GROMACS .gro file of C-alpha atoms in nm:
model
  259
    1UNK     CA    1  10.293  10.833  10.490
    2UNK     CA    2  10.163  11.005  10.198
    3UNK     CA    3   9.871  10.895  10.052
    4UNK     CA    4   9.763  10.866   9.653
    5UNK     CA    5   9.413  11.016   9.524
    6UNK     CA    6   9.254  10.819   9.334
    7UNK     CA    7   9.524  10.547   9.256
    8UNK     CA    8   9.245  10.264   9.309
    9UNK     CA    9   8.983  10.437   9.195
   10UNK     CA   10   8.729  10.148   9.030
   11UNK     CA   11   8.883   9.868   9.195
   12UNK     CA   12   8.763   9.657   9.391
   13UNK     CA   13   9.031   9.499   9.673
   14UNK     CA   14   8.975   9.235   9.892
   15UNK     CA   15   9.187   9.289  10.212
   16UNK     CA   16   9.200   8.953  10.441
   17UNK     CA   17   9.316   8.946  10.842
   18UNK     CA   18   9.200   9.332  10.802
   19UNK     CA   19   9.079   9.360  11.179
   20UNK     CA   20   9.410   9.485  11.307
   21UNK     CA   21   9.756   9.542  11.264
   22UNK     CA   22   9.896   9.496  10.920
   23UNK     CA   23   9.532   9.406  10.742
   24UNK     CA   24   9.336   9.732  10.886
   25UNK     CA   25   9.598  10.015  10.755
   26UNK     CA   26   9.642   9.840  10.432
   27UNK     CA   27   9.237   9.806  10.394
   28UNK     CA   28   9.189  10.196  10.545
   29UNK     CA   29   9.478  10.337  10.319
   30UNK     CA   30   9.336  10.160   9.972
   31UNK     CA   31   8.973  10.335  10.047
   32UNK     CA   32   9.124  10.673  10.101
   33UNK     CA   33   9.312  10.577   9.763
   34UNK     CA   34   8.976  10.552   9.605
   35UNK     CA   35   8.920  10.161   9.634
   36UNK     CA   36   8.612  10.002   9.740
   37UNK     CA   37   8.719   9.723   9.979
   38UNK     CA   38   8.603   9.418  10.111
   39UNK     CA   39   8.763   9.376  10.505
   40UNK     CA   40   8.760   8.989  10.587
   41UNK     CA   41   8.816   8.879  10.927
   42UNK     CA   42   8.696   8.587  11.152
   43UNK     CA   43   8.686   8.876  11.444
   44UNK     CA   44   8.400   9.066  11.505
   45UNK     CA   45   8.627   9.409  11.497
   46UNK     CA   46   8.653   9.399  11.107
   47UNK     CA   47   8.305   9.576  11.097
   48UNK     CA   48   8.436   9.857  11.328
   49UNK     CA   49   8.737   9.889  11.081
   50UNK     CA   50   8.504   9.900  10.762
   51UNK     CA   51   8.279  10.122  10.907
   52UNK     CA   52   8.640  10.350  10.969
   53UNK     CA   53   8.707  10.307  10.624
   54UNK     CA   54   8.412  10.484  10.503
   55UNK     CA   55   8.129  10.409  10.299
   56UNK     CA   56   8.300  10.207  10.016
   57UNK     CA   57   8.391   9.932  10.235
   58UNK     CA   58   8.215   9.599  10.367
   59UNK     CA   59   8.328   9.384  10.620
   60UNK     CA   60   8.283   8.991  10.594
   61UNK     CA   61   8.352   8.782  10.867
   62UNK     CA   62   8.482   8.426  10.774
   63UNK     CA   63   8.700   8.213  10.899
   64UNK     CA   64   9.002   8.174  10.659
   65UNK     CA   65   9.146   7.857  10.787
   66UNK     CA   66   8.885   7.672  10.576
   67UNK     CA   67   8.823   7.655  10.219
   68UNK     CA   68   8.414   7.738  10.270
   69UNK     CA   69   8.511   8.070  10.455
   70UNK     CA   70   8.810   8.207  10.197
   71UNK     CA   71   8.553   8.088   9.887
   72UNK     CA   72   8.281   8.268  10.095
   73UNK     CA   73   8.455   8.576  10.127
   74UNK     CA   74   8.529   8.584   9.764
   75UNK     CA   75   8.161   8.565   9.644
   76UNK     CA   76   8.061   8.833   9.904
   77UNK     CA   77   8.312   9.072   9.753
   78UNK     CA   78   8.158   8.955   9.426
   79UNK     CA   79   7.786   9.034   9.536
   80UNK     CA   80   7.906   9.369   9.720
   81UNK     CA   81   8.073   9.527   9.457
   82UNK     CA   82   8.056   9.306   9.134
   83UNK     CA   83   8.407   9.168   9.123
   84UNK     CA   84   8.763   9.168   9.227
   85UNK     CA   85   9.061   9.289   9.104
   86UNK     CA   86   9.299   9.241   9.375
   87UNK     CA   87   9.352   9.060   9.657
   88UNK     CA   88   9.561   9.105   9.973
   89UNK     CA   89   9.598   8.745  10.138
   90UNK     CA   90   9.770   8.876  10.541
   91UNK     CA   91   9.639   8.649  10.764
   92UNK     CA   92   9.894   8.465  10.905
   93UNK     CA   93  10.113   8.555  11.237
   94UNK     CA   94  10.314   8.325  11.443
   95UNK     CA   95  10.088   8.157  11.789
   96UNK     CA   96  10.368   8.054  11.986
   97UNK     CA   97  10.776   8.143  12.040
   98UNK     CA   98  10.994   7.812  12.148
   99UNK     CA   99  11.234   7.579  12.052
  100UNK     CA  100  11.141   7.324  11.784
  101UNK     CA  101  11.202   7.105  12.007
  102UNK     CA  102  10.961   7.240  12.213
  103UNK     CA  103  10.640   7.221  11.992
  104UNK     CA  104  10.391   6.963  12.072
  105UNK     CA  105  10.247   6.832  11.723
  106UNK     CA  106   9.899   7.015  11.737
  107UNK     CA  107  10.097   7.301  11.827
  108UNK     CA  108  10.306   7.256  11.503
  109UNK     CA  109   9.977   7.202  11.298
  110UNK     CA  110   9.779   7.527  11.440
  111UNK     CA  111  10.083   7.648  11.306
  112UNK     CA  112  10.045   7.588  10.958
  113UNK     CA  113   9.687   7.579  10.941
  114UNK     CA  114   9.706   7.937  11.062
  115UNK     CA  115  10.013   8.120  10.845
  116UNK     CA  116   9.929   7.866  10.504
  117UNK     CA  117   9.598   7.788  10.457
  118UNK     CA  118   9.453   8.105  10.484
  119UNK     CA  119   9.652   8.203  10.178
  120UNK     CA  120   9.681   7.888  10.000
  121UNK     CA  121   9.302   7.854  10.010
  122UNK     CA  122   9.224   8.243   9.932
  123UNK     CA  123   9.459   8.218   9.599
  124UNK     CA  124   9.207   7.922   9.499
  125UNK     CA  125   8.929   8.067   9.576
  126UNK     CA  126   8.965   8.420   9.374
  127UNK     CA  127   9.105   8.299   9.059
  128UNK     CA  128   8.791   8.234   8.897
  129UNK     CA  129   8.634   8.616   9.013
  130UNK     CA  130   9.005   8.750   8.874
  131UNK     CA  131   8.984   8.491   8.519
  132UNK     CA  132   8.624   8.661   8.505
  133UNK     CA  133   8.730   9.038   8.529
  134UNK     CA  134   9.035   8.978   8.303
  135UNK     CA  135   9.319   8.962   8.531
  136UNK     CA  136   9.415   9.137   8.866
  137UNK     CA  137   9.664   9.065   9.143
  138UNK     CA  138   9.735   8.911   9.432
  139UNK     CA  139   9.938   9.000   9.731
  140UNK     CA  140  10.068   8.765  10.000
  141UNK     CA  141  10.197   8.907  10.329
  142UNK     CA  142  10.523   8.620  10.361
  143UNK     CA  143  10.754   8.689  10.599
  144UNK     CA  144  11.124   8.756  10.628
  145UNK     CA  145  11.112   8.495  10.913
  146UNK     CA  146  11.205   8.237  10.683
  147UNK     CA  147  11.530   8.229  10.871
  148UNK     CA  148  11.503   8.304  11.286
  149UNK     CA  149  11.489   8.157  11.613
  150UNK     CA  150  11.233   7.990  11.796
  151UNK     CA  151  10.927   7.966  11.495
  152UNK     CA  152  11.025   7.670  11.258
  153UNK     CA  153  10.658   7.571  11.166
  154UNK     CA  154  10.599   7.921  11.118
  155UNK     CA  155  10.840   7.984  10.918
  156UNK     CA  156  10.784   7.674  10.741
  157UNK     CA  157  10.469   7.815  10.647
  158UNK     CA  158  10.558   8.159  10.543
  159UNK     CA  159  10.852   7.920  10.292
  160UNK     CA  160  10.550   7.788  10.167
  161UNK     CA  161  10.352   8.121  10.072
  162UNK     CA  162  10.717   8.229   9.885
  163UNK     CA  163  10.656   7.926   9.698
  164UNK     CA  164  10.367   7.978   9.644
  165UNK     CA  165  10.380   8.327   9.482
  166UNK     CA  166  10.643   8.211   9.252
  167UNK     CA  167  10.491   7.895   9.127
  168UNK     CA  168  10.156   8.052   9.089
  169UNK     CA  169  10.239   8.353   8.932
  170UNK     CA  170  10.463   8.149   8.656
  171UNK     CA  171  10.078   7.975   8.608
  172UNK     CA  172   9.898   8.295   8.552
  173UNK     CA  173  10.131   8.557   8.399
  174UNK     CA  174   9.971   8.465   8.020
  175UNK     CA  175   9.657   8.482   8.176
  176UNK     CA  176   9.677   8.846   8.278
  177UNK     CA  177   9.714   8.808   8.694
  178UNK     CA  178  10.031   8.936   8.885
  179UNK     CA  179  10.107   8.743   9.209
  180UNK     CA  180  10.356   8.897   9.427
  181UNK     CA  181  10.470   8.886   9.822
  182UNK     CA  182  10.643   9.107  10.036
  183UNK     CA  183  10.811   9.000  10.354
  184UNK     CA  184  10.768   9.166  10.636
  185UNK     CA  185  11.035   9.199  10.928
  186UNK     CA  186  10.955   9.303  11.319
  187UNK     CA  187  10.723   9.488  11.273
  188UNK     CA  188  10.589   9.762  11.619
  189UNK     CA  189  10.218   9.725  11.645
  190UNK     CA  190   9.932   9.798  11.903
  191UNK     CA  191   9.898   9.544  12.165
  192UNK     CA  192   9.621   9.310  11.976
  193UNK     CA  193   9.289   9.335  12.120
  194UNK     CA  194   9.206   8.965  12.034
  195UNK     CA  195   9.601   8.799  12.096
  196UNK     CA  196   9.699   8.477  11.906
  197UNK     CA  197   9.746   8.288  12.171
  198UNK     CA  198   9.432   8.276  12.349
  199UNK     CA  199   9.600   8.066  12.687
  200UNK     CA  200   9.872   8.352  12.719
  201UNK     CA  201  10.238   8.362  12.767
  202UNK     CA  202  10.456   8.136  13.033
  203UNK     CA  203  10.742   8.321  13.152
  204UNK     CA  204  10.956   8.093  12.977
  205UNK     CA  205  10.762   8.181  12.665
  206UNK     CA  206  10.846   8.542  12.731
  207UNK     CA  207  11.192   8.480  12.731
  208UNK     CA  208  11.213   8.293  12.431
  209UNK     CA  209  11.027   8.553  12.249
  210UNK     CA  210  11.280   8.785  12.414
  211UNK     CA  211  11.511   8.602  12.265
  212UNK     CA  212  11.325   8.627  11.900
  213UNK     CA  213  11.310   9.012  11.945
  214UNK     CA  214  11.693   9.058  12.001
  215UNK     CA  215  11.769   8.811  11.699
  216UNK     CA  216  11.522   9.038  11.536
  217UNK     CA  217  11.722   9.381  11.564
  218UNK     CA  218  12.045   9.241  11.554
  219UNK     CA  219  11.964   9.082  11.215
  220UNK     CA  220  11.834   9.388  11.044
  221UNK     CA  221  12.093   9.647  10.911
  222UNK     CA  222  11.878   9.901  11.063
  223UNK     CA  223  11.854   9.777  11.447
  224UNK     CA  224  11.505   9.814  11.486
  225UNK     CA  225  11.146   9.707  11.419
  226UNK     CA  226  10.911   9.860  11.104
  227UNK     CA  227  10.611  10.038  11.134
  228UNK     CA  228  10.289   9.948  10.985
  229UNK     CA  229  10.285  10.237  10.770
  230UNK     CA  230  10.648  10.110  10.676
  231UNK     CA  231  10.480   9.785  10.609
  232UNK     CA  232  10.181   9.874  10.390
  233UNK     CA  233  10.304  10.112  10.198
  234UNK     CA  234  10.488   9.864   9.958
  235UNK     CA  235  10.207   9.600  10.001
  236UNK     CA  236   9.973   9.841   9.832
  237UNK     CA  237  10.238   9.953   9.589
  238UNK     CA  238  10.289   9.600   9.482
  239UNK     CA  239   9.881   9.620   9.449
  240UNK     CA  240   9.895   9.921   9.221
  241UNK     CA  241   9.894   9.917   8.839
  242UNK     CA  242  10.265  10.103   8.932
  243UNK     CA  243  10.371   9.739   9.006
  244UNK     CA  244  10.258   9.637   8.578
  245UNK     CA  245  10.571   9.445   8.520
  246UNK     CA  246  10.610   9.303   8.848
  247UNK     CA  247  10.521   8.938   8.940
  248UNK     CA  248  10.659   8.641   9.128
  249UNK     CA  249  10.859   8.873   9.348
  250UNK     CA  250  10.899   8.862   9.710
  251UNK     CA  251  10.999   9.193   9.801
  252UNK     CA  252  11.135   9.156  10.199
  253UNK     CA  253  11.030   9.484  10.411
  254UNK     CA  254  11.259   9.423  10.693
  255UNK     CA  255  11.556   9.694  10.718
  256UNK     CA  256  11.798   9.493  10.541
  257UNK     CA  257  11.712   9.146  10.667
  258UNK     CA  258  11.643   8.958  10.376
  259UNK     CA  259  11.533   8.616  10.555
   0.00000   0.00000   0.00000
């Protein structure tokens, strides 16, 4: 994917969930865009992935499930590089593949804890830093998974971030901050060296995500999974003073599939 010199050049990003996947080439492409970014992750990796980056990046490790670790992680990127103009809320990812019926209620909470709070509490948390630079923008990873098989609390959760880009970017608009989303579709990553579910797979939980990866490709116009360059290209776009007179959008990334 081409790359553009210099298109974040004096900003400051902060790029949650930026251990792996998604997170760590949006966070690696901004600094070889000119950014200087702040890598937040509650795995240890993120420092290997800053230190990748080059030297105008910091890792922060935090856990975003709580408010104390998102607000934490907002003052660090404060200390580090004296503000924030943009931040990239992708943590998020769905634990388990069943049935609805199959979710035990803690299941269905770790659910939502995981794929809403993180975002929910990051927007909170960097308003204030944005109010104080005069304006910026914020990015939510959703998810076109809004509609599909065998992940109803997550994508209840991922509902919840679309609604929360809308409504929150209606709040801020006068005050000079663009929220946005896009929302991703399958997308082919590297096997995840730390794996959201920590007790593993059942076979019957590899056929039902079977099951999730066929409804996958057959839903997308394109038959197939996105890469992550396909992916964070437009979430850094979206970041970009390119995206001026864009806000409250969810822009779905998914071959077609609009969710």
């Amino acid at each position: 994917m081409t790359t553009y010199r210099d298109r974040f050049a004096r900003k400051v990003l902060v790029v949650t969930g930026a251990a792996q996947g998604i997170g760590r080439a949006v966070a690696i492409r901004a600094a070889e865009e000119g950014a200087r970014v702040v890598l937040v992750d509650r795995a240890d990796l993120v420092g290997e992935v800053a230190r990748e980056a080059g030297t105008h990046a910091a890792s922060f490790m935090a856990d975003l499930e709580t408010y104390e670790g998102a607000s934490a992680a907002m003052r660090f990127a404060v200390e580090t590089f004296g503000g924030i103009d943009v931040l990239i809320n992708n943590v998020g990812g769905a634990i388990r593949m069943r049935p609805y019926e199959a979710f035990q209620p803690t299941q269905i909470d770790a659910e939502i804890r995981r794929s809403l709070m993180p975002t929910l509490y990051g927007c909170h948390a960097v308003i204030p830093h944005l109010l104080a630079r005069g304006g910026g923008t914020i990015v939510n990873v959703s998810s076109n998974a809004t509609r599909g098989i065998h992940r109803v609390p997550y994508s209840a959760a991922k509902g919840g971030i679309n609604a929360i880009t809308q409504s929150l970017a209606m709040e801020l608009a006068e005050r000079n901050i663009r929220v946005v989303a896009t929302a991703p579709g399958g997308t082919e990553a590297p096997a995840r060296a730390i794996p959201r579910n920590a007790e593993g797979d059942t076979d019957e939980e590899k056929a039902w995500m079977g099951e999730v990866v066929a409804q996958v490709r057959q839903s997308s116009f394109m038959k197939r999974y996105g890469s992550i360059a396909e992916q964070a290209a437009p979430i850094l776009f979206l970041a970009s003073d390119e995206a001026s007179y864009i806000t409250g959008s969810i822009l779905p990334v998914a071959g077609g599939d609009l969710g």
